[in-house]
Tab-separated table of C-alpha atoms in Angstrom:
chain	number	residue	atom	x	y	z
A	1	MET	CA	44.496	198.791	-10.595
A	2	THR	CA	46.949	196.168	-12.452
A	3	GLU	CA	47.563	192.759	-11.658
A	4	ASN	CA	49.108	191.659	-8.533
A	5	GLU	CA	48.866	195.325	-7.061
A	6	ASN	CA	47.377	195.534	-3.462
A	7	LYS	CA	47.199	191.798	-2.632
A	8	GLY	CA	44.940	190.933	0.134
A	9	LEU	CA	41.615	193.097	-1.272
A	10	LEU	CA	38.160	191.482	-0.347
A	11	ALA	CA	36.205	190.874	-3.469
A	12	LEU	CA	32.359	190.421	-3.904
A	13	VAL	CA	31.573	188.706	-7.660
A	14	ALA	CA	27.881	188.140	-8.370
A	15	GLU	CA	26.997	185.727	-11.172
A	16	GLY	CA	24.244	186.618	-13.702
A	17	GLY	CA	21.156	184.386	-14.564
A	18	GLY	CA	18.519	186.379	-15.540
A	19	MET	CA	15.427	185.852	-13.025
A	20	ARG	CA	17.350	183.343	-11.018
A	21	GLY	CA	19.211	186.574	-10.151
A	22	ILE	CA	16.246	186.800	-7.187
A	23	PHE	CA	18.446	184.508	-5.203
A	24	THR	CA	21.248	187.117	-5.237
A	25	ALA	CA	18.687	189.722	-4.414
A	26	GLY	CA	17.846	187.849	-1.479
A	27	VAL	CA	21.420	187.053	-0.336
A	28	LEU	CA	22.292	191.079	-0.530
A	29	ASN	CA	18.889	191.988	1.317
A	30	SER	CA	20.320	190.099	3.970
A	31	PHE	CA	23.821	191.588	3.910
A	32	GLY	CA	22.540	194.959	3.741
A	33	LYS	CA	20.328	194.569	6.495
A	34	CYS	CA	22.845	193.266	8.737
A	35	GLY	CA	25.593	195.868	7.869
A	36	TYR	CA	27.599	193.188	6.439
A	37	ASP	CA	29.825	194.747	3.712
A	38	PRO	CA	33.647	194.333	4.080
A	39	PHE	CA	34.443	194.472	0.529
A	40	ASP	CA	37.102	196.527	-1.313
A	41	MET	CA	35.789	195.682	-4.812
A	42	TYR	CA	32.480	194.370	-6.781
A	43	ILE	CA	32.339	192.680	-10.241
A	44	GLY	CA	28.675	191.905	-11.445
A	45	VAL	CA	27.640	190.289	-14.254
A	46	SER	CA	23.949	190.906	-16.068
A	47	ALA	CA	21.324	190.522	-13.166
A	48	GLY	CA	24.229	190.160	-10.886
A	49	ALA	CA	25.396	193.636	-11.655
A	50	CYS	CA	21.782	194.938	-11.404
A	51	ASN	CA	21.813	193.387	-7.931
A	52	LEU	CA	25.054	194.905	-6.712
A	53	ALA	CA	24.014	198.354	-7.940
A	54	SER	CA	20.951	197.994	-5.664
A	55	HIS	CA	23.048	197.095	-2.780
A	56	LEU	CA	25.491	199.930	-3.270
A	57	ALA	CA	22.574	202.376	-3.574
A	58	GLY	CA	21.235	201.226	-0.077
A	59	GLN	CA	17.875	199.919	-1.825
A	60	PHE	CA	17.917	196.506	-0.285
A	61	GLU	CA	14.794	195.444	-1.913
A	62	ARG	CA	14.665	197.329	-5.135
A	63	ASN	CA	15.888	194.048	-6.920
A	64	TYR	CA	13.128	191.979	-5.503
A	65	PHE	CA	10.240	194.249	-6.444
A	66	ILE	CA	11.586	194.683	-10.079
A	67	ASN	CA	11.965	190.846	-10.585
A	68	THR	CA	8.206	190.195	-9.267
A	69	ASN	CA	6.571	193.530	-10.722
A	70	TYR	CA	8.074	194.879	-13.732
A	71	SER	CA	10.101	191.503	-15.041
A	72	LEU	CA	6.674	189.548	-14.754
A	73	ASP	CA	4.760	192.525	-17.010
A	74	ARG	CA	3.979	191.396	-20.568
A	75	ARG	CA	5.212	194.514	-21.915
A	76	PHE	CA	8.774	192.943	-20.641
A	77	MET	CA	8.616	189.298	-21.502
A	78	ASN	CA	6.546	188.775	-24.616
A	79	ALA	CA	7.231	185.721	-26.891
A	80	GLY	CA	4.492	187.347	-29.144
A	81	SER	CA	6.204	190.250	-29.665
A	82	PHE	CA	9.486	188.095	-30.330
A	83	PHE	CA	7.803	186.194	-33.272
A	84	ARG	CA	6.681	189.705	-34.648
A	85	GLY	CA	10.115	190.734	-34.882
A	86	GLY	CA	10.425	192.439	-31.353
A	87	HIS	CA	12.257	191.730	-28.417
A	88	TYR	CA	11.315	188.562	-26.256
A	89	MET	CA	12.993	190.979	-23.398
A	90	ASP	CA	12.439	194.524	-23.801
A	91	LEU	CA	15.089	196.021	-22.085
A	92	ASP	CA	14.123	199.399	-23.487
A	93	TRP	CA	10.747	199.309	-21.410
A	94	LEU	CA	12.315	197.877	-18.531
A	95	TRP	CA	15.092	200.451	-18.103
A	96	GLU	CA	12.545	203.658	-18.967
A	97	ILE	CA	10.029	202.632	-16.454
A	98	THR	CA	12.621	201.434	-13.757
A	99	ILE	CA	14.507	204.795	-14.333
A	100	ARG	CA	10.786	206.796	-13.788
A	101	GLU	CA	9.564	204.788	-10.946
A	102	TYR	CA	12.491	203.313	-8.967
A	103	ARG	CA	15.478	204.450	-10.317
A	104	LEU	CA	18.852	203.548	-8.379
A	105	ASN	CA	20.052	206.362	-5.818
A	106	LEU	CA	22.992	207.424	-7.548
A	107	ALA	CA	24.286	209.588	-4.780
A	108	VAL	CA	24.223	207.043	-2.203
A	109	LEU	CA	26.045	204.507	-4.792
A	110	PHE	CA	28.657	206.434	-5.569
A	111	GLY	CA	29.276	208.233	-2.414
A	112	LYS	CA	29.786	204.624	-0.673
A	113	LEU	CA	32.122	203.710	-3.626
A	114	GLU	CA	34.279	207.048	-3.060
A	115	ARG	CA	34.291	205.969	0.596
A	116	LYS	CA	35.537	202.667	-0.238
A	117	ARG	CA	37.949	204.016	-2.792
A	118	GLY	CA	37.384	200.678	-4.616
A	119	PRO	CA	35.957	199.689	-7.920
A	120	PHE	CA	32.462	198.488	-8.872
A	121	LEU	CA	33.076	196.819	-12.516
A	122	ILE	CA	30.105	195.798	-14.493
A	123	THR	CA	30.845	192.905	-16.725
A	124	ALA	CA	30.361	193.143	-20.776
A	125	THR	CA	31.306	191.136	-23.835
A	126	SER	CA	32.873	193.102	-26.710
A	127	ALA	CA	31.080	192.086	-29.830
A	128	VAL	CA	34.301	193.115	-32.019
A	129	SER	CA	36.897	191.188	-30.145
A	130	GLY	CA	34.482	188.857	-28.025
A	131	ARG	CA	36.574	189.343	-24.859
A	132	ALA	CA	35.436	190.668	-21.616
A	133	LEU	CA	34.958	194.029	-20.863
A	134	TYR	CA	35.210	195.015	-17.154
A	135	LEU	CA	33.270	198.457	-17.244
A	136	GLU	CA	33.643	200.966	-14.545
A	137	PRO	CA	30.744	203.433	-14.439
A	138	ARG	CA	30.412	207.025	-13.588
A	139	GLU	CA	26.892	208.506	-12.834
A	140	ASP	CA	26.250	209.662	-16.226
A	141	SER	CA	27.137	205.679	-17.437
A	142	LEU	CA	26.129	203.549	-14.818
A	143	GLU	CA	22.442	202.690	-16.032
A	144	HIS	CA	23.579	202.313	-19.685
A	145	TYR	CA	26.385	199.965	-18.789
A	146	LEU	CA	24.078	197.797	-16.444
A	147	LYS	CA	21.768	197.460	-19.610
A	148	VAL	CA	24.620	196.408	-21.996
A	149	SER	CA	25.596	193.841	-19.392
A	150	SER	CA	22.009	192.647	-19.170
A	151	SER	CA	21.433	192.475	-22.749
A	152	LEU	CA	20.834	188.706	-23.826
A	153	PRO	CA	21.606	188.325	-27.186
A	154	VAL	CA	18.708	187.093	-29.421
A	155	LEU	CA	16.128	187.765	-26.632
A	156	TYR	CA	17.051	191.570	-26.910
A	157	ARG	CA	17.723	192.526	-30.533
A	158	ASN	CA	19.470	195.510	-29.904
A	159	MET	CA	23.390	195.875	-29.844
A	160	LEU	CA	24.492	198.808	-27.750
A	161	GLU	CA	27.368	200.932	-27.771
A	162	THR	CA	30.255	201.646	-24.916
A	163	GLU	CA	33.368	203.665	-25.365
A	164	GLN	CA	35.048	200.362	-26.259
A	165	GLY	CA	32.870	199.865	-29.134
A	166	PRO	CA	29.566	197.614	-29.236
A	167	ALA	CA	28.946	195.107	-26.556
A	168	THR	CA	26.486	192.663	-25.022
A	169	ASP	CA	25.401	190.321	-22.483
A	170	GLY	CA	29.177	189.937	-19.901
A	171	GLY	CA	28.005	186.503	-19.276
A	172	ILE	CA	29.062	185.080	-22.864
A	173	ALA	CA	32.894	186.098	-22.369
A	174	ASP	CA	33.065	185.996	-18.242
A	175	SER	CA	30.057	184.454	-16.295
A	176	ILE	CA	31.672	184.454	-12.778
A	177	PRO	CA	34.494	187.142	-12.955
A	178	VAL	CA	36.362	185.419	-9.959
A	179	MET	CA	39.525	185.259	-11.967
A	180	GLU	CA	39.388	189.056	-12.846
A	181	ALA	CA	39.073	189.841	-9.393
A	182	TYR	CA	42.015	188.047	-8.468
A	183	ARG	CA	43.791	189.591	-11.205
A	184	ARG	CA	42.986	192.970	-9.568
A	185	GLY	CA	44.279	191.925	-6.069
A	186	ALA	CA	41.814	189.942	-4.268
A	187	THR	CA	42.731	187.244	-2.262
A	188	ASP	CA	39.623	186.869	0.015
A	189	ILE	CA	36.642	186.486	-2.444
A	190	THR	CA	32.976	186.014	-1.761
A	191	VAL	CA	31.029	184.746	-5.066
A	192	ILE	CA	27.242	184.989	-5.281
A	193	ARG	CA	26.270	181.965	-7.761
A	194	THR	CA	22.739	181.745	-9.630
A	195	ARG	CA	23.825	177.922	-10.297
A	196	PRO	CA	23.581	175.191	-7.497
A	197	ARG	CA	27.221	174.139	-6.394
A	198	GLY	CA	28.546	171.352	-8.673
A	199	TYR	CA	26.282	172.414	-11.433
A	200	VAL	CA	28.280	171.489	-14.773
A	201	LYS	CA	27.399	173.834	-17.756
A	202	ARG	CA	27.281	172.293	-21.490
A	203	GLY	CA	27.077	173.868	-24.468
A	204	GLY	CA	23.793	172.706	-25.888
A	205	PRO	CA	21.723	173.536	-29.054
A	206	SER	CA	22.540	177.250	-28.619
A	207	ARG	CA	26.130	176.965	-29.301
A	208	VAL	CA	25.573	175.978	-32.510
A	209	LEU	CA	22.449	177.975	-33.292
A	210	LEU	CA	23.136	181.487	-31.587
A	211	PRO	CA	26.412	182.224	-33.513
A	212	VAL	CA	24.179	182.413	-36.739
A	213	PHE	CA	22.836	185.456	-35.373
A	214	PHE	CA	26.517	187.026	-34.831
A	215	ARG	CA	27.527	186.441	-38.324
A	216	LYS	CA	28.897	190.150	-38.273
A	217	TYR	CA	30.842	189.762	-35.364
A	218	PRO	CA	32.649	186.327	-35.890
A	219	ARG	CA	34.693	186.935	-32.808
A	220	LEU	CA	31.406	187.080	-30.538
A	221	ALA	CA	30.238	183.890	-32.369
A	222	ASP	CA	33.096	182.161	-31.534
A	223	ALA	CA	32.980	183.576	-27.707
A	224	PHE	CA	29.731	182.125	-27.600
A	225	ARG	CA	31.061	178.461	-28.884
A	226	LYS	CA	33.508	178.546	-26.082
A	227	ARG	CA	31.120	179.871	-23.454
A	228	ALA	CA	30.697	176.529	-21.657
A	229	ASP	CA	34.650	176.230	-21.359
A	230	ALA	CA	35.124	179.673	-20.030
A	231	TYR	CA	32.331	178.886	-17.488
A	232	MET	CA	33.779	175.595	-16.407
A	233	GLU	CA	37.394	177.370	-15.968
A	234	ALA	CA	35.878	179.778	-13.498
A	235	VAL	CA	34.347	177.122	-11.513
A	236	LYS	CA	37.943	175.229	-11.813
A	237	PHE	CA	39.593	177.999	-10.281
A	238	MET	CA	36.984	178.729	-7.269
A	239	ASP	CA	37.308	174.725	-6.852
A	240	ASN	CA	41.262	174.742	-6.936
A	241	PRO	CA	42.175	178.590	-5.963
A	242	PRO	CA	45.870	179.618	-5.934
A	243	GLU	CA	47.782	179.516	-2.769
A	244	GLY	CA	46.792	182.183	-0.457
A	245	VAL	CA	43.624	182.839	-1.738
A	246	ARG	CA	40.224	182.049	-0.132
A	247	ILE	CA	36.906	181.898	-2.088
A	248	ARG	CA	33.697	181.355	-0.502
A	249	GLU	CA	30.583	180.731	-2.594
A	250	ILE	CA	27.063	181.146	-1.810
A	251	SER	CA	24.790	178.987	-4.023
A	252	PRO	CA	21.390	178.332	-4.440
A	253	PRO	CA	19.818	174.857	-4.263
A	254	ARG	CA	18.976	172.511	-7.215
A	255	MET	CA	15.628	174.683	-8.371
A	256	SER	CA	13.398	175.078	-10.812
A	257	VAL	CA	13.809	178.730	-11.534
A	258	GLY	CA	14.986	179.452	-15.297
A	259	ARG	CA	16.373	182.401	-16.790
A	260	THR	CA	12.712	183.464	-17.895
A	261	CYS	CA	11.093	182.073	-14.978
A	262	ARG	CA	7.546	183.813	-14.639
A	263	ASP	CA	6.226	181.503	-11.500
A	264	ILE	CA	5.822	184.079	-8.700
A	265	GLU	CA	5.660	181.252	-5.956
A	266	LEU	CA	9.142	179.765	-7.101
A	267	LEU	CA	10.568	183.349	-7.477
A	268	ASN	CA	9.527	183.947	-3.929
A	269	ASP	CA	10.940	180.683	-2.488
A	270	LEU	CA	14.525	181.131	-4.327
A	271	TYR	CA	14.437	184.885	-2.716
A	272	ALA	CA	13.418	183.423	0.686
A	273	ARG	CA	16.470	180.722	0.229
A	274	GLY	CA	18.674	183.794	-0.751
A	275	ILE	CA	17.675	185.399	2.576
A	276	ALA	CA	18.630	182.461	4.432
A	277	ALA	CA	21.688	182.122	2.625
A	278	GLY	CA	22.932	185.652	3.135
A	279	MET	CA	21.921	185.846	7.050
A	280	ARG	CA	24.036	182.550	7.271
A	281	HIS	CA	27.077	183.992	5.630
A	282	ALA	CA	26.795	187.363	7.257
A	283	GLY	CA	26.380	185.560	10.500
A	284	GLY	CA	29.599	183.613	10.088
A	285	LYS	CA	31.569	186.257	8.408
């Protein structure tokens, strides 16, 4: 689908955010249980893409279980492993155990997409160009693309491959792919955020430090330096959409849940807030 084709489509966009994505899991749980799914396309980033995949597969509580069980396991997040030269977030272990014990229902997921005749796009960042990749998965590539989109640089040390070359966390190039939804014809876009409304992203020290790790990929390093600007450009688009475009945001309150939060009470509270926000939105339609 090219720019300006099929104007009038409804899109669902899900921001990433690591453990903050449990808010999105709550929103989508409510959508699923209410039978609310008017969307023609789905675009997710990192944890947002993983949540959308479970939603499309009809496994509405899957990501809550993963976030409050596997993601809190020391075999996944482990600072000691990181300082010994391993991963802080071991996606290899997480993907292996979830595929073995709580795999996505691929038949349901792709059956739904076939009936919808609309795309599910997983956002990644090209390590070579530094630009966003919007990957449309097949059954044999879905789980790998989700892993690519979720592979936070440095915290996960490997660079994964796609048909378009090495790629990494989609949030570097396009944290909130709302403009991509518009370019693909959506004029009614629902965005599930993992940051509160009014949040302003700033560069911070990682803007200077992390590009050091990307010496092999200078354009990726440049994209990381510009990450905050790209984020705020998406926010500006949502605050001032083009004429004829409706954008509805579902955002969490100000919170204490960070990308690597391990506090089960905070996670449960944010999940409950997501459920409530999803119910309000589905009820208002």
